[in-house]
C-alpha positions as semicolon CSV with decimal commas, in nm:
position;residue;x (nm);y (nm);z (nm)
1;M;-6,944;6,038;2,248
2;K;-7,017;5,796;1,993
3;M;-7,359;5,694;2,183
4;I;-7,401;6,061;2,188
5;Q;-7,364;6,130;1,826
6;C;-7,564;5,822;1,717
7;L;-7,892;5,977;1,923
8;N;-8,161;6,155;1,729
9;F;-8,151;6,506;1,682
10;V;-8,395;6,769;1,606
11;R;-8,322;7,150;1,498
12;K;-8,463;7,427;1,690
13;K;-8,742;7,560;1,531
14;D;-8,673;7,927;1,583
15;V;-8,294;7,923;1,455
16;G;-8,206;7,915;1,128
17;E;-8,079;7,668;0,891
18;L;-7,716;7,691;1,062
19;S;-7,841;7,684;1,387
20;P;-7,657;7,348;1,573
21;L;-7,824;7,073;1,641
22;I;-8,003;6,964;2,004
23;L;-8,098;6,635;2,127
24;K;-8,460;6,587;2,141
25;K;-8,625;6,696;2,522
26;E;-8,734;6,331;2,600
27;R;-8,589;6,012;2,838
28;F;-8,451;5,719;2,644
29;S;-8,469;5,429;2,776
30;N;-8,230;5,138;2,880
31;D;-8,214;4,940;2,605
32;E;-8,236;5,246;2,369
33;M;-7,898;5,386;2,534
34;M;-7,722;5,030;2,475
35;L;-7,841;4,988;2,166
36;A;-7,685;5,343;2,111
37;M;-7,353;5,217;2,239
38;Y;-7,344;4,908;2,026
39;S;-7,458;5,089;1,657
40;R;-7,278;5,225;1,407
41;C;-7,363;5,613;1,321
42;P;-7,443;5,705;0,999
43;Q;-7,228;5,907;0,789
44;A;-7,226;6,304;0,741
45;G;-7,541;6,423;0,578
46;G;-7,749;6,083;0,698
47;A;-7,557;5,851;0,375
48;E;-7,473;5,523;0,433
49;T;-7,296;5,339;0,186
50;E;-7,413;4,948;0,023
51;S;-7,135;4,813;0,223
52;D;-7,266;4,959;0,601
53;L;-7,616;4,821;0,504
54;R;-7,481;4,500;0,489
55;L;-7,248;4,497;0,790
56;E;-7,526;4,617;1,019
57;P;-7,722;4,294;1,112
58;S;-7,413;4,092;1,125
59;S;-7,178;4,329;1,405
60;Q;-7,342;4,562;1,593
61;Q;-7,657;4,406;1,657
62;V;-7,462;4,083;1,798
63;S;-7,269;4,253;2,022
64;Y;-7,582;4,386;2,158
65;Q;-7,752;4,099;2,188
66;Q;-7,437;3,925;2,356
67;H;-7,449;4,241;2,636
68;R;-7,845;4,135;2,603
69;Q;-7,769;3,815;2,748
70;R;-7,498;3,836;2,986
71;P;-7,623;3,765;3,301
72;Q;-7,675;4,069;3,553
73;V;-7,580;4,037;3,930
74;H;-7,576;4,315;4,163
75;K;-7,619;4,112;4,500
76;V;-7,585;3,803;4,658
77;N;-7,854;3,553;4,669
78;G;-8,001;3,694;5,058
79;C;-8,197;3,333;5,091
80;I;-7,917;3,138;5,049
81;K;-7,651;3,382;5,222
82;Y;-7,905;3,392;5,588
83;T;-7,968;3,021;5,566
84;M;-7,583;2,996;5,553
85;F;-7,505;3,221;5,797
86;L;-7,802;3,044;6,082
87;F;-7,659;2,657;6,005
88;N;-7,342;2,805;6,077
89;F;-7,381;3,002;6,322
90;I;-7,557;2,725;6,528
91;F;-7,303;2,469;6,433
92;A;-7,009;2,758;6,565
93;I;-7,190;2,701;6,899
94;L;-7,171;2,396;6,939
95;G;-6,846;2,317;6,846
96;Y;-6,699;2,652;7,060
97;L;-6,930;2,469;7,374
98;M;-6,731;2,115;7,302
99;L;-6,382;2,290;7,275
100;G;-6,513;2,437;7,607
101;I;-6,621;2,111;7,776
102;G;-6,299;1,991;7,632
103;V;-6,037;2,198;7,811
104;W;-6,248;2,235;8,128
105;G;-6,232;1,869;8,162
106;L;-5,859;1,830;8,054
107;I;-5,803;2,175;8,334
108;D;-6,047;1,986;8,575
109;K;-5,829;1,627;8,598
110;E;-5,521;1,805;8,560
111;S;-5,460;1,593;8,249
112;L;-5,222;1,858;8,105
113;D;-4,973;1,832;8,468
114;L;-4,611;1,708;8,371
115;D;-4,692;1,333;8,540
116;R;-5,023;1,298;8,365
117;I;-4,964;1,458;8,018
118;R;-4,803;1,136;7,913
119;N;-5,188;0,976;7,892
120;L;-5,312;1,264;7,742
121;S;-5,381;1,080;7,376
122;T;-5,614;0,853;7,547
123;D;-5,803;1,090;7,778
124;P;-6,147;1,137;7,597
125;M;-6,144;1,492;7,675
126;L;-5,915;1,529;7,408
127;A;-6,183;1,447;7,192
128;F;-6,348;1,690;7,267
129;V;-6,123;1,971;7,265
130;V;-6,007;1,865;6,852
131;L;-6,375;1,821;6,732
132;G;-6,507;2,136;6,860
133;L;-6,202;2,312;6,767
134;V;-6,239;2,180;6,410
135;V;-6,612;2,216;6,415
136;G;-6,603;2,580;6,559
137;T;-6,351;2,716;6,337
138;M;-6,499;2,595;6,019
139;S;-6,849;2,728;6,115
140;F;-6,712;3,038;6,225
141;S;-6,580;3,072;5,885
142;G;-6,873;3,005;5,723
143;C;-7,076;3,235;5,936
144;V;-6,866;3,535;5,887
145;G;-6,766;3,482;5,508
146;A;-7,167;3,456;5,422
147;L;-7,233;3,736;5,643
148;R;-6,972;3,978;5,511
149;E;-6,927;3,810;5,158
150;N;-6,618;3,764;5,251
151;Q;-6,434;3,561;4,980
152;C;-6,096;3,433;5,192
153;L;-6,324;3,291;5,478
154;L;-6,559;3,148;5,241
155;K;-6,245;2,981;5,027
156;F;-6,108;2,828;5,353
157;F;-6,457;2,676;5,435
158;T;-6,515;2,518;5,101
159;A;-6,168;2,391;5,189
160;G;-6,234;2,248;5,476
161;I;-6,593;2,089;5,421
162;L;-6,375;1,918;5,101
163;T;-6,125;1,812;5,362
164;L;-6,349;1,643;5,623
165;T;-6,601;1,531;5,373
166;T;-6,299;1,336;5,232
167;A;-6,189;1,228;5,516
168;E;-6,543;1,093;5,623
169;I;-6,543;0,908;5,309
170;M;-6,209;0,697;5,388
171;G;-6,278;0,670;5,745
172;G;-6,573;0,496;5,614
173;I;-6,420;0,316;5,373
174;L;-6,154;0,197;5,643
175;V;-6,402;0,107;5,913
176;Y;-6,546;-0,145;5,673
177;V;-6,260;-0,248;5,532
178;L;-6,074;-0,288;5,891
179;S;-6,380;-0,381;6,114
180;N;-6,177;-0,711;6,268
181;R;-5,934;-0,458;6,358
182;I;-6,173;-0,227;6,473
183;E;-6,321;-0,443;6,683
184;E;-5,975;-0,497;6,867
185;Y;-5,917;-0,148;6,915
186;L;-6,246;-0,114;7,072
187;Q;-6,159;-0,395;7,310
188;N;-5,844;-0,227;7,437
189;G;-6,010;0,053;7,462
190;M;-6,211;-0,122;7,760
191;I;-5,924;-0,274;7,886
192;L;-5,822;0,006;7,927
193;G;-6,102;0,160;8,107
194;V;-6,134;-0,100;8,408
195;K;-5,795;-0,074;8,446
196;R;-5,763;0,315;8,521
197;Y;-6,125;0,322;8,656
198;Q;-6,111;0,441;8,955
199;D;-5,784;0,664;8,849
200;D;-6,005;0,871;8,557
201;P;-6,295;1,056;8,601
202;D;-6,381;1,051;8,210
203;L;-6,314;0,652;8,142
204;R;-6,513;0,577;8,489
205;F;-6,820;0,745;8,359
206;I;-6,751;0,554;7,983
207;M;-6,767;0,222;8,168
208;N;-7,031;0,321;8,418
209;E;-7,279;0,415;8,102
210;I;-7,129;0,131;7,872
211;Q;-7,221;-0,154;8,169
212;Q;-7,569;0,015;8,305
213;G;-7,693;0,063;7,941
214;L;-7,610;-0,277;7,790
215;K;-7,634;-0,451;8,116
216;C;-7,310;-0,625;8,120
217;C;-7,001;-0,638;8,374
218;G;-6,639;-0,619;8,226
219;V;-6,484;-0,678;7,870
220;E;-6,532;-1,087;7,845
221;S;-6,681;-1,124;8,179
222;Y;-6,747;-1,025;8,532
223;Q;-6,383;-1,157;8,576
224;D;-6,232;-0,860;8,399
225;W;-6,231;-0,659;8,672
226;Q;-5,941;-0,872;8,811
227;L;-5,761;-0,638;8,610
228;N;-5,799;-0,328;8,811
229;L;-5,551;-0,268;9,071
230;Y;-5,812;-0,154;9,363
231;F;-6,101;-0,486;9,250
232;N;-5,820;-0,734;9,242
233;C;-5,855;-0,990;9,502
234;S;-5,497;-0,915;9,598
235;S;-5,593;-0,602;9,693
236;P;-5,614;-0,449;10,070
237;G;-5,912;-0,198;10,029
238;V;-6,232;-0,268;10,065
239;H;-6,325;-0,312;9,709
240;A;-6,097;-0,578;9,705
241;C;-6,273;-0,864;9,477
242;G;-6,526;-0,692;9,399
243;A;-6,715;-0,495;9,116
244;P;-6,845;-0,167;9,038
245;A;-7,185;-0,051;9,121
246;S;-7,277;-0,039;8,727
247;C;-7,219;-0,406;8,736
248;C;-7,507;-0,512;8,962
249;I;-7,878;-0,598;8,831
250;N;-8,002;-0,428;9,116
251;P;-7,769;-0,092;9,242
252;Q;-8,038;0,070;9,383
253;E;-8,173;0,005;9,755
254;N;-8,600;0,022;9,730
255;G;-8,556;0,223;9,413
256;M;-8,413;0,498;9,577
257;V;-8,085;0,494;9,706
258;M;-7,791;0,407;9,537
259;N;-7,580;0,136;9,673
260;S;-7,254;0,152;9,566
261;Q;-7,136;-0,160;9,772
262;C;-7,348;-0,371;9,562
263;G;-7,074;-0,580;9,366
264;F;-6,835;-0,610;9,629
265;G;-6,737;-0,962;9,657
266;T;-6,837;-1,115;9,416
267;L;-6,518;-1,178;9,215
268;H;-6,477;-1,459;9,443
269;M;-6,815;-1,594;9,451
270;E;-6,899;-1,889;9,232
271;E;-7,127;-1,811;8,866
272;V;-7,477;-1,944;8,992
273;T;-7,416;-1,695;9,324
274;A;-7,263;-1,394;9,164
275;Q;-7,522;-1,346;8,858
276;N;-7,788;-1,285;9,172
277;Y;-7,571;-0,956;9,209
278;V;-7,377;-0,852;8,919
279;Y;-7,429;-0,966;8,535
280;L;-7,213;-1,184;8,444
281;R;-7,150;-1,100;8,045
282;G;-6,897;-0,890;7,954
283;C;-6,956;-0,570;7,739
284;M;-6,773;-0,663;7,416
285;S;-7,011;-0,888;7,284
286;R;-7,287;-0,661;7,398
287;L;-7,150;-0,382;7,242
288;T;-7,099;-0,585;6,933
289;S;-7,444;-0,653;6,899
290;W;-7,595;-0,329;6,951
291;L;-7,385;-0,164;6,648
292;A;-7,513;-0,443;6,400
293;S;-7,860;-0,394;6,509
294;N;-7,821;-0,006;6,489
295;V;-7,640;-0,008;6,166
296;G;-7,915;0,118;6,011
297;S;-7,941;0,441;6,246
298;I;-7,563;0,521;6,262
299;G;-7,589;0,509;5,842
300;T;-7,866;0,717;5,884
301;F;-7,693;0,989;6,104
302;G;-7,366;0,983;5,850
303;V;-7,599;1,050;5,555
304;I;-7,776;1,295;5,733
305;L;-7,423;1,477;5,846
306;M;-7,315;1,422;5,459
307;V;-7,602;1,613;5,356
308;I;-7,535;1,916;5,548
309;Q;-7,197;1,926;5,437
310;V;-7,253;1,908;5,079
311;L;-7,532;2,179;5,086
312;G;-7,256;2,387;5,297
313;L;-7,056;2,366;4,999
314;I;-7,324;2,413;4,781
315;F;-7,420;2,728;4,964
316;A;-7,085;2,852;4,973
317;T;-6,973;2,829;4,583
318;K;-7,299;2,953;4,491
319;I;-7,216;3,279;4,704
320;L;-6,877;3,318;4,585
321;S;-6,994;3,284;4,202
322;D;-7,235;3,582;4,275
323;I;-6,960;3,807;4,432
324;E;-6,750;3,705;4,163
325;L;-7,016;3,812;3,895
326;I;-7,077;4,143;4,085
327;K;-6,722;4,247;4,062
328;A;-6,687;4,151;3,674
329;H;-6,993;4,435;3,656
330;W;-6,810;4,682;3,889
């Protein structure tokens, strides 16, 4: 009512002096309407006191200016919203794909059976399951939260990113501080791969890739395959006193067909003779050298991953801020 009373009035021309005042038939701009809301109506008859005139610029106009300076947000920034949706959609697909591969690997190898579940903690497929579940869940919450502008999902995504980033920073510090212990863990893992080479397809695949890629054999030397029950020289099987084909210098015959028996009998040979068939040097020293020479690439990958996470955190925070401003103007 105060706003209506403060607008300009005119009299009907054809009506007498006692006719009521009516509004002018014209449109009022938003600024005029807002000024009327925050202004003071004159007293009856148009008279204004001296105190009213003194208060005019210092009270009503200040309120009007404060309203004009308040940020006006009517919708979430579309560019940030859909960029966050796209990136999280891609990472969600990758995460759930890793999860599917991990579950398929565990089921295919029957790692969840009661007689094999005790070795589940050392199963490489478990890492795929855990990593895929974490990445998929967080990316899904960010994807749907951004698309639907859901504060609950966006807050969950923000908390997850903060937790993951903190864990990565702490992990990097621990790797730097405990570098000697990390080397020991890697060595123990490779020894486990040698011992369970024939029993675990995943460990066999990893050992084959390491030995073929780094051109090495065993952990410290090719004689480490004596630790395997099947390759030990006391074994009665056909693999006795041999090494896997991935240890061979030339595992292919005529460059076409893989000779799976190229390493048979090499463990009882002298090194001078064995070096013509298999790599003598162990994989631990090769792996350490490879990590030292590629530390820059590993660091660059870590920085890129951290930048992506920080950008996701910034985008989620911006969308949450826009949602709060929209709610404040309802």
